[in-house]
Amino acid sequence: MADDDFDLESLAAYLHLATPQVAKLADRGQLPGRRVAGAWRFSQAEIHHWLEERIGLSDSVELLRVEGALDRHAAIAAEAPVSIAEMLPTDAIEIPLAARTRNSVITSMVEVAARTGLLWDTTKMADAVRSREELYPTALENGAALLHPRRPLANILGQAFIALGITSRGIPFASSRGLLTDVFFLICSVDDRGHLRTLARLSRLLAEPTFLDTLRAAPDAAAAHAIFVEQEGKLPQ
């Protein structure tokens, strides 16, 4: 049994749910867990992956609840609030992104991220993102994709940040699902909880009805960054 596994009580506290609720989810097979000597145990890595998938399927109301639960746990650990605008340097925004295939998008996005000086190994990041996309594509039905490795790569990052690229037209990034994608985020996280908090915050912005259309109309990096500042300030708390 790993030392960082959750038991029922610690997972309930982490998710800000009642212990009986967590037990019911586990008993129904709705949580990734296993019984050890008759007691439920939950791998932190598997719980983070479960949350990541849940965030991707949530609506704006559920995203607010999930983000709130993650933020409350972060507050206990004295972690700073997540701001997408602050995590997105202007020099990590490329408009237009000159890429027409999935492979060239990943390569280009990693190169854009490396311009910040905060990403030290572009090959390792690109390989990790490709592996994640092969496992399960991150393209959403709204035309955006949330690129990231399966697990944070803290050893090649100066700090957590986000890169953004917008192509001039949609490309079949998740070809097996028949989706065209033109807005690409590269989420560079240094720990699992920070990744989930960033993903939840960014997903809330993407769920706003006019956000992506406004972003697509941005003529340059400065204008795109200003949209994040404005729209993030309008999010319900």
Short mmCIF file of C-alpha atoms in Angstrom, two decimals:
data_model
loop_
_atom_site.label_atom_id
_atom_site.label_comp_id
_atom_site.label_asym_id
_atom_site.label_seq_id
_atom_site.Cartn_x
_atom_site.Cartn_y
_atom_site.Cartn_z
CA MET A 1 0.00 0.00 0.00
CA ALA A 2 1.46 3.34 -1.04
CA ASP A 3 1.95 5.92 1.68
CA ASP A 4 0.15 8.60 -0.35
CA ASP A 5 -3.00 6.53 -0.95
CA PHE A 6 -6.30 7.95 0.24
CA ASP A 7 -8.59 6.07 2.59
CA LEU A 8 -12.32 6.85 2.69
CA GLU A 9 -11.99 9.64 5.23
CA SER A 10 -9.02 11.42 3.62
CA LEU A 11 -10.54 11.18 0.14
CA ALA A 12 -13.83 12.57 1.44
CA ALA A 13 -11.93 15.50 2.95
CA TYR A 14 -9.99 16.02 -0.30
CA LEU A 15 -13.17 16.04 -2.41
CA HIS A 16 -15.17 17.95 0.21
CA LEU A 17 -17.81 15.21 0.26
CA ALA A 18 -19.32 13.25 3.12
CA THR A 19 -17.59 9.95 3.84
CA PRO A 20 -20.80 7.94 3.14
CA GLN A 21 -21.03 9.63 -0.28
CA VAL A 22 -17.51 8.52 -1.16
CA ALA A 23 -18.21 5.01 0.12
CA LYS A 24 -21.33 4.82 -2.04
CA LEU A 25 -19.42 5.97 -5.14
CA ALA A 26 -16.73 3.38 -4.48
CA ASP A 27 -19.25 0.58 -3.87
CA ARG A 28 -20.96 1.43 -7.17
CA GLY A 29 -17.68 1.35 -9.10
CA GLN A 30 -17.84 5.09 -9.80
CA LEU A 31 -14.50 5.78 -8.14
CA PRO A 32 -11.18 4.09 -8.99
CA GLY A 33 -10.37 2.23 -5.78
CA ARG A 34 -9.56 -1.17 -4.36
CA ARG A 35 -10.17 -2.99 -1.12
CA VAL A 36 -7.15 -3.81 1.04
CA ALA A 37 -7.88 -5.99 4.06
CA GLY A 38 -11.54 -5.05 3.69
CA ALA A 39 -10.95 -1.27 3.61
CA TRP A 40 -11.13 1.05 0.60
CA ARG A 41 -7.85 2.52 -0.66
CA PHE A 42 -7.54 5.04 -3.50
CA SER A 43 -4.38 5.86 -5.47
CA GLN A 44 -3.74 9.61 -5.70
CA ALA A 45 -2.69 9.25 -9.35
CA GLU A 46 -5.89 7.37 -10.22
CA ILE A 47 -8.07 9.88 -8.35
CA HIS A 48 -6.39 12.77 -10.18
CA HIS A 49 -7.01 11.04 -13.52
CA TRP A 50 -10.67 10.43 -12.53
CA LEU A 51 -11.07 14.09 -11.63
CA GLU A 52 -9.46 15.15 -14.90
CA GLU A 53 -11.99 13.12 -16.87
CA ARG A 54 -14.85 14.43 -14.74
CA ILE A 55 -13.76 18.03 -15.33
CA GLY A 56 -13.77 17.42 -19.07
CA LEU A 57 -17.37 16.17 -18.99
CA SER A 58 -18.79 18.79 -16.61
CA ASP A 59 -21.05 21.75 -17.28
CA SER A 60 -20.40 25.24 -15.88
CA VAL A 61 -22.31 24.58 -12.63
CA GLU A 62 -20.46 21.36 -11.92
CA LEU A 63 -17.14 22.97 -12.88
CA LEU A 64 -17.75 25.68 -10.30
CA ARG A 65 -18.36 23.02 -7.64
CA VAL A 66 -15.29 21.00 -8.62
CA GLU A 67 -13.08 24.08 -8.72
CA GLY A 68 -14.43 25.14 -5.34
CA ALA A 69 -13.57 21.79 -3.80
CA LEU A 70 -10.04 21.88 -5.23
CA ASP A 71 -9.55 25.49 -4.13
CA ARG A 72 -10.71 24.80 -0.58
CA HIS A 73 -8.15 22.01 -0.27
CA ALA A 74 -5.49 24.29 -1.78
CA ALA A 75 -6.34 27.01 0.74
CA ILE A 76 -5.66 24.57 3.56
CA ALA A 77 -2.24 23.97 2.01
CA ALA A 78 -1.74 27.76 1.68
CA GLU A 79 -1.55 27.60 -2.12
CA ALA A 80 -2.24 30.70 -4.21
CA PRO A 81 -5.45 31.00 -6.25
CA VAL A 82 -5.23 29.93 -9.90
CA SER A 83 -5.37 32.71 -12.51
CA ILE A 84 -5.25 31.63 -16.15
CA ALA A 85 -4.34 35.18 -17.21
CA GLU A 86 -1.34 35.15 -14.87
CA MET A 87 -0.28 31.69 -16.04
CA LEU A 88 -0.41 32.69 -19.72
CA PRO A 89 2.58 34.87 -20.69
CA THR A 90 2.09 36.95 -23.81
CA ASP A 91 5.20 35.41 -25.37
CA ALA A 92 3.57 31.98 -24.98
CA ILE A 93 0.71 32.96 -27.34
CA GLU A 94 0.98 32.34 -31.07
CA ILE A 95 -1.62 33.83 -33.45
CA PRO A 96 -1.81 32.38 -36.00
CA LEU A 97 -0.21 29.05 -35.15
CA ALA A 98 1.39 27.73 -38.34
CA ALA A 99 0.48 24.04 -38.06
CA ARG A 100 -1.80 21.80 -40.09
CA THR A 101 -1.40 18.32 -38.58
CA ARG A 102 -1.62 16.90 -35.07
CA ASN A 103 2.09 16.21 -34.98
CA SER A 104 3.03 19.70 -36.15
CA VAL A 105 0.61 21.27 -33.64
CA ILE A 106 2.30 19.47 -30.76
CA THR A 107 5.77 20.38 -32.00
CA SER A 108 4.79 24.01 -32.57
CA MET A 109 3.02 24.37 -29.23
CA VAL A 110 6.02 23.03 -27.36
CA GLU A 111 8.28 25.45 -29.24
CA VAL A 112 5.94 28.35 -28.35
CA ALA A 113 6.06 27.29 -24.69
CA ALA A 114 9.85 27.09 -24.78
CA ARG A 115 10.07 30.75 -25.82
CA THR A 116 9.26 31.66 -22.24
CA GLY A 117 12.47 30.06 -20.97
CA LEU A 118 10.34 28.06 -18.52
CA LEU A 119 10.44 24.80 -20.48
CA TRP A 120 13.89 23.22 -20.67
CA ASP A 121 13.39 19.97 -22.60
CA THR A 122 11.16 20.35 -25.65
CA THR A 123 11.71 16.78 -26.85
CA LYS A 124 10.61 15.25 -23.56
CA MET A 125 7.54 17.47 -23.36
CA ALA A 126 6.52 16.79 -26.97
CA ASP A 127 6.93 13.04 -26.52
CA ALA A 128 4.88 13.11 -23.32
CA VAL A 129 2.08 15.11 -24.97
CA ARG A 130 2.01 12.75 -27.95
CA SER A 131 1.76 9.76 -25.61
CA ARG A 132 -1.17 11.41 -23.81
CA GLU A 133 -2.93 12.12 -27.10
CA GLU A 134 -2.47 8.51 -28.22
CA LEU A 135 -4.00 7.36 -24.93
CA TYR A 136 -7.00 9.68 -25.21
CA PRO A 137 -7.27 12.81 -27.40
CA THR A 138 -7.77 16.07 -25.52
CA ALA A 139 -9.74 17.78 -28.30
CA LEU A 140 -13.18 19.03 -27.21
CA GLU A 141 -16.32 19.38 -29.28
CA ASN A 142 -16.09 23.19 -29.06
CA GLY A 143 -12.93 23.23 -31.20
CA ALA A 144 -10.40 23.59 -28.38
CA ALA A 145 -7.79 21.09 -27.21
CA LEU A 146 -6.15 20.97 -23.77
CA LEU A 147 -2.75 19.45 -24.47
CA HIS A 148 -0.77 18.10 -21.52
CA PRO A 149 1.34 15.13 -20.46
CA ARG A 150 -0.37 12.37 -18.53
CA ARG A 151 1.57 13.37 -15.42
CA PRO A 152 3.26 16.71 -14.63
CA LEU A 153 6.91 17.06 -15.69
CA ALA A 154 8.20 19.26 -12.90
CA ASN A 155 11.86 18.43 -13.60
CA ILE A 156 11.82 20.22 -16.99
CA LEU A 157 9.78 23.28 -15.98
CA GLY A 158 10.78 26.49 -14.24
CA GLN A 159 7.20 26.96 -13.03
CA ALA A 160 3.65 26.11 -14.01
CA PHE A 161 2.33 28.03 -17.03
CA ILE A 162 0.12 27.76 -20.11
CA ALA A 163 0.79 28.30 -23.81
CA LEU A 164 -1.87 29.12 -26.41
CA GLY A 165 -1.96 28.73 -30.17
CA ILE A 166 -4.80 29.48 -32.59
CA THR A 167 -4.64 28.14 -36.13
CA SER A 168 -6.21 30.02 -39.03
CA ARG A 169 -8.59 27.12 -39.67
CA GLY A 170 -9.66 23.95 -37.94
CA ILE A 171 -7.61 20.78 -38.35
CA PRO A 172 -8.58 17.12 -37.68
CA PHE A 173 -6.64 16.94 -34.42
CA ALA A 174 -8.68 14.02 -33.06
CA SER A 175 -9.31 12.44 -36.45
CA SER A 176 -10.99 9.30 -35.09
CA ARG A 177 -13.71 11.49 -33.53
CA GLY A 178 -14.26 13.64 -36.62
CA LEU A 179 -13.57 16.92 -34.81
CA LEU A 180 -11.95 20.05 -36.21
CA THR A 181 -9.79 21.95 -33.72
CA ASP A 182 -8.31 25.43 -33.99
CA VAL A 183 -7.62 26.58 -30.40
CA PHE A 184 -4.81 24.79 -28.61
CA PHE A 185 -3.70 25.11 -25.00
CA LEU A 186 -0.55 23.47 -23.65
CA ILE A 187 -0.89 23.06 -19.88
CA CYS A 188 2.52 22.81 -18.24
CA SER A 189 1.99 21.79 -14.61
CA VAL A 190 4.43 20.92 -11.85
CA ASP A 191 2.09 18.84 -9.66
CA ASP A 192 -1.16 16.92 -9.97
CA ARG A 193 -3.37 19.14 -7.83
CA GLY A 194 -2.12 22.28 -9.56
CA HIS A 195 -2.88 20.65 -12.90
CA LEU A 196 -6.44 19.83 -11.85
CA ARG A 197 -7.03 23.34 -10.51
CA THR A 198 -5.71 24.84 -13.76
CA LEU A 199 -7.80 22.48 -15.85
CA ALA A 200 -10.95 23.30 -13.88
CA ARG A 201 -10.35 27.05 -14.12
CA LEU A 202 -9.60 26.94 -17.84
CA SER A 203 -12.60 24.68 -18.47
CA ARG A 204 -14.85 27.23 -16.76
CA LEU A 205 -13.66 29.89 -19.19
CA LEU A 206 -14.21 27.60 -22.17
CA ALA A 207 -17.75 26.87 -20.94
CA GLU A 208 -18.69 30.56 -21.15
CA PRO A 209 -20.96 30.92 -24.23
CA THR A 210 -19.01 33.60 -26.17
CA PHE A 211 -15.50 33.09 -24.87
CA LEU A 212 -14.03 30.96 -27.66
CA ASP A 213 -15.58 33.03 -30.45
CA THR A 214 -14.16 36.18 -28.86
CA LEU A 215 -10.75 34.53 -28.51
CA ARG A 216 -10.77 33.37 -32.15
CA ALA A 217 -11.30 36.96 -33.24
CA ALA A 218 -8.21 38.21 -31.37
CA PRO A 219 -5.75 39.69 -33.88
CA ASP A 220 -2.60 39.15 -31.81
CA ALA A 221 -1.16 37.87 -28.54
CA ALA A 222 -1.77 41.08 -26.59
CA ALA A 223 -5.44 41.13 -27.55
CA ALA A 224 -5.85 37.46 -26.68
CA HIS A 225 -4.29 37.97 -23.27
CA ALA A 226 -6.58 40.93 -22.59
CA ILE A 227 -9.58 38.69 -23.29
CA PHE A 228 -8.44 36.30 -20.56
CA VAL A 229 -8.01 39.14 -18.09
CA GLU A 230 -11.49 40.50 -18.84
CA GLN A 231 -13.37 37.20 -19.01
CA GLU A 232 -11.70 35.68 -15.95
CA GLY A 233 -12.70 38.73 -13.94
CA LYS A 234 -16.34 38.04 -14.84
CA LEU A 235 -16.43 34.43 -13.67
CA PRO A 236 -18.86 33.78 -10.79
CA GLN A 237 -17.01 32.99 -7.58
#
